[in-house]
Amino acid sequence: MINGEDTASGTALLIAAAPAGKGCLIDATSVLPTLAAVPPSILTGTTAATIVELADPTDPQTVLTRIRAAAAAPGPLFLYITGQFHLDHKQRLIHLALARTTPTTLRYTGLPWHWLAGELKLRRPGTTTVVTDVVAAPDAWQQLRTEGLDLGYGIRVYGRITPPPPRHRIAEPAYLKALATTWRSGINPPLAQLHEQAAAQSGPDDALFLAIDDTAVPAPAASAVQVPNRPHQEPAPVPTAPAPISENTEAAEEDPLPAIFAAAHAGRHGEAASLAAMWEGWALRTYGAGSVQATHWLEVRADLARLADDPARSCELWMAAADARLARQQPPDDPAVEGAVDRAHHQWQELRDPQRARELGPPLVSLRRHVPGRRSGAVEAVQRRLELLHTMPPVEAHRAAP
């Protein structure tokens, strides 16, 4: 929390970057003069402060070196990042575009977001805060609105992610400017409160506002978790699933699920997905891939994708959860395995994109053959729709009923 009372020396790293020319979506560097007018101690919440400013950097390795040096500092670290996100289509990874980034050179001229996450996860939990004001290109926006922005456990994340502006318009980092304006006025409320004020001032209504402070939330208990069993009423799966809950073992001191699903039901899908991804990362590091705990968070993310109206992603995640349970030697007739496959099946039926339905159909057929469910006809139902999608003209395929 920025409160100016910490006597340790802090570091603030200001990164403002956007491609030059027609690829620019945001006037990122316009916020730097406003931030520069803020007392350094306010930017770090400490009496002594070091400020590092990167304006329109061109080389991702140089940026990584600066991030690594800042992350190595022992005191509190604040990163203020404004620019634009793009998606690497080959690896499906988010990148922060730099000054020389183009769509064809993104993988070589942009900063992969997981590089930043990798450096920050080495720091002591509770000492790092990331504040973002970023525009997302269309492909990145679609992924971020359902999967969120993950940096890992122990890192505070506040900020705004907006969809691309209208054609021939350049966005402004209005959220960061609102923060800086408040600080320059001499007012210094807690960052969570200031975030709410800046979000209300900057908009727009469809922006993703991130307010993630997990540093005060205890780690989940090492208990087994799974989705409650639901009865089968038809060859197609049950349409929805409640959030996964703990079994009768020692519970966590504070369950993060209510806050996560409250955010999702309020339409803050990016925030909810970011929190879930953070906890999944914690489970992976603590218990390993394929563990009960990691599978639990995989299923949470699958249900969040459903709530965000992304049936393709939900289908993929439910299939991954089923595969994880089968790999753990759970039998095909285990209710938790059947439930995961049923929900994958239902989300696939909800798909109205024929191309995505054709892509996800074969792995679903394979999974259905291994896990047919309680009633006959589920495998045949997938095969029939898949055959229909392959034979119909594009317009008719788009209208094909489940």
CSV table of C-alpha atoms in Angstrom, one decimal:
chain,number,residue,atom,x,y,z
A,1,MET,CA,0.0,0.0,0.0
A,2,ILE,CA,1.3,3.4,-0.9
A,3,ASN,CA,1.3,5.4,2.4
A,4,GLY,CA,4.7,7.0,2.6
A,5,GLU,CA,5.4,5.5,6.0
A,6,ASP,CA,7.9,2.8,5.0
A,7,THR,CA,11.4,3.8,6.0
A,8,ALA,CA,13.1,1.3,3.7
A,9,SER,CA,14.5,2.4,0.3
A,10,GLY,CA,12.0,1.7,-2.5
A,11,THR,CA,12.3,1.4,-6.3
A,12,ALA,CA,9.8,2.6,-8.9
A,13,LEU,CA,10.2,1.4,-12.5
A,14,LEU,CA,8.2,3.4,-15.0
A,15,ILE,CA,7.8,1.7,-18.4
A,16,ALA,CA,6.0,3.5,-21.2
A,17,ALA,CA,6.1,1.9,-24.6
A,18,ALA,CA,4.1,1.7,-27.8
A,19,PRO,CA,5.0,1.0,-31.5
A,20,ALA,CA,5.8,3.9,-33.7
A,21,GLY,CA,3.6,4.7,-36.7
A,22,LYS,CA,0.2,3.2,-37.5
A,23,GLY,CA,0.6,0.3,-35.1
A,24,CYS,CA,0.3,2.7,-32.1
A,25,LEU,CA,-2.8,2.3,-30.0
A,26,ILE,CA,-1.9,4.4,-27.0
A,27,ASP,CA,0.1,7.6,-26.4
A,28,ALA,CA,2.0,5.8,-23.6
A,29,THR,CA,4.8,8.3,-22.9
A,30,SER,CA,2.3,11.2,-22.4
A,31,VAL,CA,1.9,10.1,-18.8
A,32,LEU,CA,5.5,10.3,-17.9
A,33,PRO,CA,5.7,14.1,-17.3
A,34,THR,CA,2.7,13.8,-14.9
A,35,LEU,CA,4.3,10.9,-13.0
A,36,ALA,CA,7.6,12.6,-12.9
A,37,ALA,CA,6.0,15.5,-11.1
A,38,VAL,CA,4.9,13.1,-8.3
A,39,PRO,CA,7.3,13.0,-5.3
A,40,PRO,CA,9.4,9.8,-5.6
A,41,SER,CA,8.5,8.8,-2.0
A,42,ILE,CA,4.8,8.7,-3.1
A,43,LEU,CA,5.5,6.4,-6.0
A,44,THR,CA,7.2,3.9,-3.8
A,45,GLY,CA,5.6,4.5,-0.4
A,46,THR,CA,9.0,4.8,1.2
A,47,THR,CA,11.1,7.7,2.6
A,48,ALA,CA,14.0,7.1,0.2
A,49,ALA,CA,13.3,6.1,-3.5
A,50,THR,CA,15.0,5.2,-6.7
A,51,ILE,CA,13.1,6.1,-9.9
A,52,VAL,CA,14.0,4.3,-13.2
A,53,GLU,CA,12.2,5.6,-16.3
A,54,LEU,CA,12.0,3.7,-19.7
A,55,ALA,CA,10.4,5.8,-22.4
A,56,ASP,CA,9.7,3.9,-25.7
A,57,PRO,CA,12.4,1.3,-25.2
A,58,THR,CA,13.2,-0.7,-28.3
A,59,ASP,CA,15.0,-3.8,-27.1
A,60,PRO,CA,13.2,-6.4,-24.9
A,61,GLN,CA,16.5,-7.7,-23.5
A,62,THR,CA,17.4,-4.2,-22.3
A,63,VAL,CA,14.0,-3.9,-20.6
A,64,LEU,CA,14.4,-7.3,-19.0
A,65,THR,CA,17.8,-6.2,-17.7
A,66,ARG,CA,16.2,-3.2,-16.1
A,67,ILE,CA,13.4,-5.2,-14.6
A,68,ARG,CA,15.9,-7.8,-13.3
A,69,ALA,CA,18.0,-5.1,-11.6
A,70,ALA,CA,14.9,-3.5,-10.1
A,71,ALA,CA,13.6,-6.9,-8.9
A,72,ALA,CA,17.0,-7.5,-7.2
A,73,ALA,CA,16.6,-4.5,-5.0
A,74,PRO,CA,15.7,-5.5,-1.4
A,75,GLY,CA,13.1,-2.8,-0.7
A,76,PRO,CA,9.5,-2.3,-2.0
A,77,LEU,CA,9.2,-2.4,-5.8
A,78,PHE,CA,6.5,-0.6,-7.8
A,79,LEU,CA,6.2,-1.0,-11.5
A,80,TYR,CA,4.1,1.4,-13.5
A,81,ILE,CA,3.5,0.1,-17.0
A,82,THR,CA,1.6,1.7,-19.8
A,83,GLY,CA,1.5,0.6,-23.4
A,84,GLN,CA,-0.3,-2.1,-25.4
A,85,PHE,CA,-0.6,-5.8,-25.3
A,86,HIS,CA,-0.5,-8.1,-28.3
A,87,LEU,CA,-0.8,-11.9,-28.6
A,88,ASP,CA,1.8,-14.2,-30.1
A,89,HIS,CA,-0.4,-16.5,-32.2
A,90,LYS,CA,2.1,-19.3,-32.3
A,91,GLN,CA,2.5,-19.7,-28.6
A,92,ARG,CA,-0.6,-17.8,-27.4
A,93,LEU,CA,1.5,-15.6,-25.1
A,94,ILE,CA,0.9,-12.0,-24.2
A,95,HIS,CA,3.6,-9.5,-25.1
A,96,LEU,CA,4.0,-5.9,-24.2
A,97,ALA,CA,4.8,-4.1,-27.5
A,98,LEU,CA,7.9,-1.9,-27.7
A,99,ALA,CA,8.8,1.0,-30.0
A,100,ARG,CA,9.9,-1.2,-32.9
A,101,THR,CA,7.3,-3.9,-32.5
A,102,THR,CA,5.2,-4.9,-35.6
A,103,PRO,CA,2.7,-7.7,-35.9
A,104,THR,CA,5.2,-9.9,-37.7
A,105,THR,CA,8.1,-9.2,-35.3
A,106,LEU,CA,6.2,-9.4,-32.0
A,107,ARG,CA,8.1,-12.5,-30.8
A,108,TYR,CA,11.4,-10.8,-31.3
A,109,THR,CA,10.7,-7.1,-30.6
A,110,GLY,CA,8.1,-7.3,-27.8
A,111,LEU,CA,8.5,-8.1,-24.1
A,112,PRO,CA,6.9,-11.4,-23.2
A,113,TRP,CA,4.7,-10.9,-20.2
A,114,HIS,CA,6.0,-14.2,-18.6
A,115,TRP,CA,9.5,-12.7,-18.6
A,116,LEU,CA,8.2,-10.1,-16.2
A,117,ALA,CA,6.3,-12.6,-14.1
A,118,GLY,CA,9.4,-14.8,-13.9
A,119,GLU,CA,11.5,-12.0,-12.5
A,120,LEU,CA,8.9,-10.9,-10.0
A,121,LYS,CA,8.1,-14.3,-8.6
A,122,LEU,CA,11.6,-14.5,-7.1
A,123,ARG,CA,10.8,-11.6,-4.8
A,124,ARG,CA,9.5,-11.9,-1.3
A,125,PRO,CA,5.7,-11.9,-1.3
A,126,GLY,CA,4.1,-8.6,-0.4
A,127,THR,CA,7.0,-6.4,-1.6
A,128,THR,CA,5.9,-5.9,-5.2
A,129,THR,CA,3.2,-3.9,-6.7
A,130,VAL,CA,2.4,-3.6,-10.5
A,131,VAL,CA,0.2,-0.8,-11.7
A,132,THR,CA,-0.9,-1.1,-15.4
A,133,ASP,CA,-2.7,1.1,-17.9
A,134,VAL,CA,-2.7,-0.9,-21.1
A,135,VAL,CA,-4.6,-1.1,-24.3
A,136,ALA,CA,-5.0,-4.6,-25.7
A,137,ALA,CA,-5.1,-5.4,-29.4
A,138,PRO,CA,-8.2,-7.4,-30.5
A,139,ASP,CA,-6.6,-10.8,-30.2
A,140,ALA,CA,-5.0,-10.1,-26.9
A,141,TRP,CA,-8.2,-8.5,-25.6
A,142,GLN,CA,-10.2,-11.6,-26.3
A,143,GLN,CA,-7.8,-13.8,-24.3
A,144,LEU,CA,-7.3,-11.3,-21.5
A,145,ARG,CA,-11.0,-10.8,-20.9
A,146,THR,CA,-11.5,-14.6,-20.2
A,147,GLU,CA,-8.1,-15.6,-18.8
A,148,GLY,CA,-7.0,-12.4,-17.0
A,149,LEU,CA,-3.5,-11.1,-16.4
A,150,ASP,CA,-1.4,-13.4,-14.2
A,151,LEU,CA,1.7,-12.4,-12.3
A,152,GLY,CA,1.7,-15.0,-9.5
A,153,TYR,CA,1.1,-15.2,-5.8
A,154,GLY,CA,2.3,-12.4,-3.5
A,155,ILE,CA,2.2,-9.6,-6.1
A,156,ARG,CA,-0.3,-6.7,-5.9
A,157,VAL,CA,-1.8,-5.8,-9.2
A,158,TYR,CA,-3.9,-2.7,-9.9
A,159,GLY,CA,-4.8,-1.2,-13.1
A,160,ARG,CA,-6.8,-1.0,-16.3
A,161,ILE,CA,-6.9,-2.9,-19.5
A,162,THR,CA,-9.0,-1.5,-22.3
A,163,PRO,CA,-10.0,-2.8,-25.8
A,164,PRO,CA,-8.5,-1.2,-28.8
A,165,PRO,CA,-9.7,2.3,-29.5
A,166,PRO,CA,-11.8,3.1,-32.6
A,167,ARG,CA,-10.0,3.2,-35.9
A,168,HIS,CA,-7.7,6.2,-36.5
A,169,ARG,CA,-7.8,7.1,-32.8
A,170,ILE,CA,-5.1,6.9,-30.1
A,171,ALA,CA,-6.0,6.1,-26.5
A,172,GLU,CA,-4.5,7.9,-23.5
A,173,PRO,CA,-3.3,6.4,-20.2
A,174,ALA,CA,-6.2,8.1,-18.4
A,175,TYR,CA,-6.1,5.7,-15.5
A,176,LEU,CA,-2.4,6.4,-14.6
A,177,LYS,CA,-2.9,10.1,-15.2
A,178,ALA,CA,-5.8,10.1,-12.7
A,179,LEU,CA,-3.6,8.4,-10.1
A,180,ALA,CA,-0.8,10.9,-10.7
A,181,THR,CA,-3.1,13.9,-10.6
A,182,THR,CA,-4.4,12.8,-7.2
A,183,TRP,CA,-0.9,12.4,-5.8
A,184,ARG,CA,0.2,15.8,-7.1
A,185,SER,CA,-2.7,17.4,-5.3
A,186,GLY,CA,-1.2,16.2,-2.0
A,187,ILE,CA,-3.8,13.5,-1.4
A,188,ASN,CA,-2.3,10.0,-0.7
A,189,PRO,CA,-5.1,7.5,0.1
A,190,PRO,CA,-4.4,3.7,0.2
A,191,LEU,CA,-3.8,2.3,-3.3
A,192,ALA,CA,-7.0,0.2,-3.3
A,193,GLN,CA,-9.1,3.3,-2.6
A,194,LEU,CA,-7.2,5.4,-5.1
A,195,HIS,CA,-7.7,2.6,-7.7
A,196,GLU,CA,-11.5,2.8,-7.3
A,197,GLN,CA,-11.4,6.6,-7.8
A,198,ALA,CA,-9.2,6.4,-10.9
A,199,ALA,CA,-11.3,3.6,-12.3
A,200,ALA,CA,-14.5,5.7,-11.9
A,201,GLN,CA,-12.8,8.7,-13.5
A,202,SER,CA,-11.1,7.0,-16.5
A,203,GLY,CA,-13.5,4.4,-17.7
A,204,PRO,CA,-14.6,3.1,-20.2
A,205,ASP,CA,-17.4,0.9,-19.2
A,206,ASP,CA,-16.0,-2.2,-21.0
A,207,ALA,CA,-12.5,-1.9,-19.5
A,208,LEU,CA,-11.0,-4.6,-17.3
A,209,PHE,CA,-10.1,-3.1,-14.0
A,210,LEU,CA,-7.7,-5.2,-11.9
A,211,ALA,CA,-7.5,-4.9,-8.1
A,212,ILE,CA,-5.6,-8.0,-6.9
A,213,ASP,CA,-4.0,-7.9,-3.5
A,214,ASP,CA,-3.6,-11.5,-2.5
A,215,THR,CA,-0.7,-10.8,-0.1
A,216,ALA,CA,-3.1,-10.9,2.9
A,217,VAL,CA,-4.9,-14.0,1.8
A,218,PRO,CA,-3.6,-17.3,3.3
A,219,ALA,CA,-2.6,-20.1,1.1
A,220,PRO,CA,-5.3,-22.7,0.3
A,221,ALA,CA,-5.4,-25.7,2.5
A,222,ALA,CA,-3.7,-28.8,1.2
A,223,SER,CA,-7.1,-30.5,1.0
A,224,ALA,CA,-8.6,-32.4,-1.9
A,225,VAL,CA,-11.1,-30.4,-3.9
A,226,GLN,CA,-13.5,-31.3,-6.7
A,227,VAL,CA,-16.7,-30.3,-8.3
A,228,PRO,CA,-19.8,-31.6,-6.5
A,229,ASN,CA,-21.5,-34.5,-8.3
A,230,ARG,CA,-24.5,-33.7,-10.4
A,231,PRO,CA,-27.1,-36.1,-11.7
A,232,HIS,CA,-27.2,-36.9,-15.4
A,233,GLN,CA,-30.5,-36.1,-17.0
A,234,GLU,CA,-29.7,-36.5,-20.7
A,235,PRO,CA,-26.9,-37.7,-23.0
A,236,ALA,CA,-25.8,-34.1,-23.3
A,237,PRO,CA,-24.1,-32.8,-20.1
A,238,VAL,CA,-25.7,-30.7,-17.4
A,239,PRO,CA,-25.6,-27.1,-18.5
A,240,THR,CA,-23.8,-25.5,-15.6
A,241,ALA,CA,-21.7,-26.4,-12.6
A,242,PRO,CA,-21.3,-24.6,-9.3
A,243,ALA,CA,-17.8,-23.5,-8.2
A,244,PRO,CA,-15.6,-26.3,-7.0
A,245,ILE,CA,-15.7,-26.7,-3.2
A,246,SER,CA,-13.6,-28.4,-0.6
A,247,GLU,CA,-14.2,-31.9,0.5
A,248,ASN,CA,-14.4,-32.8,4.2
A,249,THR,CA,-10.8,-32.0,5.1
A,250,GLU,CA,-9.1,-29.2,6.8
A,251,ALA,CA,-10.4,-25.9,5.3
A,252,ALA,CA,-8.4,-22.9,4.4
A,253,GLU,CA,-8.5,-19.9,6.8
A,254,GLU,CA,-10.0,-17.8,4.1
A,255,ASP,CA,-11.5,-19.2,0.9
A,256,PRO,CA,-10.7,-17.1,-2.1
A,257,LEU,CA,-13.5,-18.6,-4.2
A,258,PRO,CA,-16.4,-16.3,-3.0
A,259,ALA,CA,-14.4,-13.2,-4.0
A,260,ILE,CA,-13.4,-14.7,-7.3
A,261,PHE,CA,-16.9,-15.7,-8.3
A,262,ALA,CA,-18.4,-12.4,-7.0
A,263,ALA,CA,-16.1,-10.6,-9.4
A,264,ALA,CA,-17.2,-12.9,-12.3
A,265,HIS,CA,-20.9,-12.5,-11.6
A,266,ALA,CA,-20.3,-8.7,-11.4
A,267,GLY,CA,-18.9,-8.8,-14.9
A,268,ARG,CA,-15.3,-8.3,-13.8
A,269,HIS,CA,-14.2,-11.4,-15.7
A,270,GLY,CA,-10.6,-10.4,-16.2
A,271,GLU,CA,-10.1,-9.8,-12.5
A,272,ALA,CA,-11.7,-13.1,-11.7
A,273,ALA,CA,-9.6,-15.0,-14.2
A,274,SER,CA,-6.4,-13.3,-13.0
A,275,LEU,CA,-7.1,-14.3,-9.4
A,276,ALA,CA,-7.9,-17.9,-10.4
A,277,ALA,CA,-4.7,-18.1,-12.6
A,278,MET,CA,-2.7,-16.8,-9.7
A,279,TRP,CA,-4.0,-19.5,-7.3
A,280,GLU,CA,-3.5,-22.2,-10.0
A,281,GLY,CA,0.1,-21.1,-10.3
A,282,TRP,CA,0.5,-21.4,-6.5
A,283,ALA,CA,-1.0,-24.9,-6.6
A,284,LEU,CA,1.3,-25.9,-9.5
A,285,ARG,CA,4.4,-24.7,-7.6
A,286,THR,CA,3.3,-26.2,-4.3
A,287,TYR,CA,1.9,-29.5,-5.3
A,288,GLY,CA,2.9,-30.0,-8.9
A,289,ALA,CA,1.1,-30.4,-12.3
A,290,GLY,CA,-1.7,-33.0,-12.2
A,291,SER,CA,-2.2,-32.6,-8.5
A,292,VAL,CA,-5.7,-32.5,-7.0
A,293,GLN,CA,-5.1,-28.9,-6.0
A,294,ALA,CA,-4.0,-27.8,-9.5
A,295,THR,CA,-6.9,-29.6,-11.1
A,296,HIS,CA,-9.3,-27.9,-8.8
A,297,TRP,CA,-8.1,-24.5,-10.0
A,298,LEU,CA,-8.2,-25.7,-13.6
A,299,GLU,CA,-11.9,-26.5,-13.1
A,300,VAL,CA,-12.5,-23.1,-11.5
A,301,ARG,CA,-11.0,-21.4,-14.6
A,302,ALA,CA,-13.2,-23.6,-16.8
A,303,ASP,CA,-16.3,-22.4,-15.0
A,304,LEU,CA,-15.1,-18.8,-15.1
A,305,ALA,CA,-14.7,-19.0,-18.9
A,306,ARG,CA,-18.3,-20.2,-19.0
A,307,LEU,CA,-19.4,-17.2,-17.0
A,308,ALA,CA,-17.4,-15.0,-19.4
A,309,ASP,CA,-19.4,-16.5,-22.3
A,310,ASP,CA,-16.3,-18.2,-23.8
A,311,PRO,CA,-17.5,-21.7,-24.4
A,312,ALA,CA,-14.4,-22.7,-26.5
A,313,ARG,CA,-12.0,-21.9,-23.7
A,314,SER,CA,-14.4,-23.5,-21.1
A,315,CYS,CA,-14.5,-26.7,-23.2
A,316,GLU,CA,-10.7,-26.8,-23.5
A,317,LEU,CA,-10.3,-26.4,-19.8
A,318,TRP,CA,-12.9,-28.9,-18.8
A,319,MET,CA,-11.3,-31.4,-21.2
A,320,ALA,CA,-7.9,-30.7,-19.6
A,321,ALA,CA,-9.3,-31.2,-16.2
A,322,ALA,CA,-10.8,-34.6,-17.2
A,323,ASP,CA,-7.4,-35.6,-18.7
A,324,ALA,CA,-5.7,-34.6,-15.5
A,325,ARG,CA,-8.0,-36.7,-13.4
A,326,LEU,CA,-7.7,-39.7,-15.8
A,327,ALA,CA,-3.9,-39.3,-15.7
A,328,ARG,CA,-4.1,-39.6,-11.9
A,329,GLN,CA,-5.7,-43.0,-12.3
A,330,GLN,CA,-9.3,-41.9,-11.5
A,331,PRO,CA,-11.6,-44.4,-13.3
A,332,PRO,CA,-13.7,-43.2,-16.3
A,333,ASP,CA,-16.9,-43.7,-14.3
A,334,ASP,CA,-15.7,-41.5,-11.4
A,335,PRO,CA,-18.4,-38.9,-10.9
A,336,ALA,CA,-15.8,-36.1,-11.0
A,337,VAL,CA,-14.3,-37.4,-14.3
A,338,GLU,CA,-17.8,-37.8,-15.8
A,339,GLY,CA,-18.8,-34.3,-14.6
A,340,ALA,CA,-15.7,-32.7,-16.3
A,341,VAL,CA,-16.4,-34.4,-19.6
A,342,ASP,CA,-20.1,-33.6,-19.4
A,343,ARG,CA,-19.4,-30.0,-18.9
A,344,ALA,CA,-16.8,-30.0,-21.8
A,345,HIS,CA,-19.5,-31.6,-24.0
A,346,HIS,CA,-22.1,-29.0,-23.0
A,347,GLN,CA,-19.7,-26.0,-23.7
A,348,TRP,CA,-18.8,-27.5,-27.0
A,349,GLN,CA,-22.5,-27.6,-27.9
A,350,GLU,CA,-22.8,-24.0,-27.0
A,351,LEU,CA,-20.1,-23.0,-29.6
A,352,ARG,CA,-21.4,-21.0,-32.5
A,353,ASP,CA,-18.0,-20.7,-34.2
A,354,PRO,CA,-18.0,-23.6,-36.7
A,355,GLN,CA,-14.2,-23.5,-37.0
A,356,ARG,CA,-13.6,-23.8,-33.3
A,357,ALA,CA,-16.2,-26.5,-33.0
A,358,ARG,CA,-14.5,-28.5,-35.7
A,359,GLU,CA,-11.1,-28.1,-33.9
A,360,LEU,CA,-12.4,-29.2,-30.5
A,361,GLY,CA,-14.7,-31.9,-31.8
A,362,PRO,CA,-12.1,-34.7,-32.4
A,363,PRO,CA,-10.5,-34.5,-28.9
A,364,LEU,CA,-13.9,-34.4,-27.4
A,365,VAL,CA,-15.0,-37.5,-29.4
A,366,SER,CA,-11.8,-39.3,-28.2
A,367,LEU,CA,-12.5,-38.3,-24.6
A,368,ARG,CA,-16.2,-39.3,-24.9
A,369,ARG,CA,-15.3,-42.7,-26.1
A,370,HIS,CA,-13.2,-43.2,-23.0
A,371,VAL,CA,-15.8,-41.5,-20.7
A,372,PRO,CA,-19.2,-42.1,-22.2
A,373,GLY,CA,-21.1,-41.0,-19.2
A,374,ARG,CA,-24.1,-42.5,-17.4
A,375,ARG,CA,-26.5,-42.5,-20.4
A,376,SER,CA,-26.0,-43.8,-23.9
A,377,GLY,CA,-25.8,-41.6,-26.9
A,378,ALA,CA,-23.3,-38.9,-25.9
A,379,VAL,CA,-20.5,-40.2,-28.2
A,380,GLU,CA,-23.0,-40.4,-31.1
A,381,ALA,CA,-24.3,-36.9,-30.4
A,382,VAL,CA,-20.8,-35.4,-30.7
A,383,GLN,CA,-20.1,-37.4,-33.9
A,384,ARG,CA,-23.4,-36.4,-35.5
A,385,ARG,CA,-22.8,-32.7,-34.9
A,386,LEU,CA,-19.2,-32.9,-36.0
A,387,GLU,CA,-20.2,-34.6,-39.3
A,388,LEU,CA,-22.9,-31.9,-39.8
A,389,LEU,CA,-20.4,-29.1,-39.3
A,390,HIS,CA,-18.0,-30.7,-41.8
A,391,THR,CA,-20.6,-31.2,-44.5
A,392,MET,CA,-22.7,-28.0,-44.2
A,393,PRO,CA,-21.8,-24.8,-46.1
A,394,PRO,CA,-20.3,-22.1,-43.8
A,395,VAL,CA,-23.5,-20.2,-43.2
A,396,GLU,CA,-25.5,-23.3,-42.4
A,397,ALA,CA,-22.7,-24.6,-40.2
A,398,HIS,CA,-22.8,-21.5,-38.2
A,399,ARG,CA,-26.5,-22.0,-37.6
A,400,ALA,CA,-26.2,-25.7,-36.9
A,401,ALA,CA,-28.0,-26.6,-33.7
A,402,PRO,CA,-26.2,-28.6,-31.0
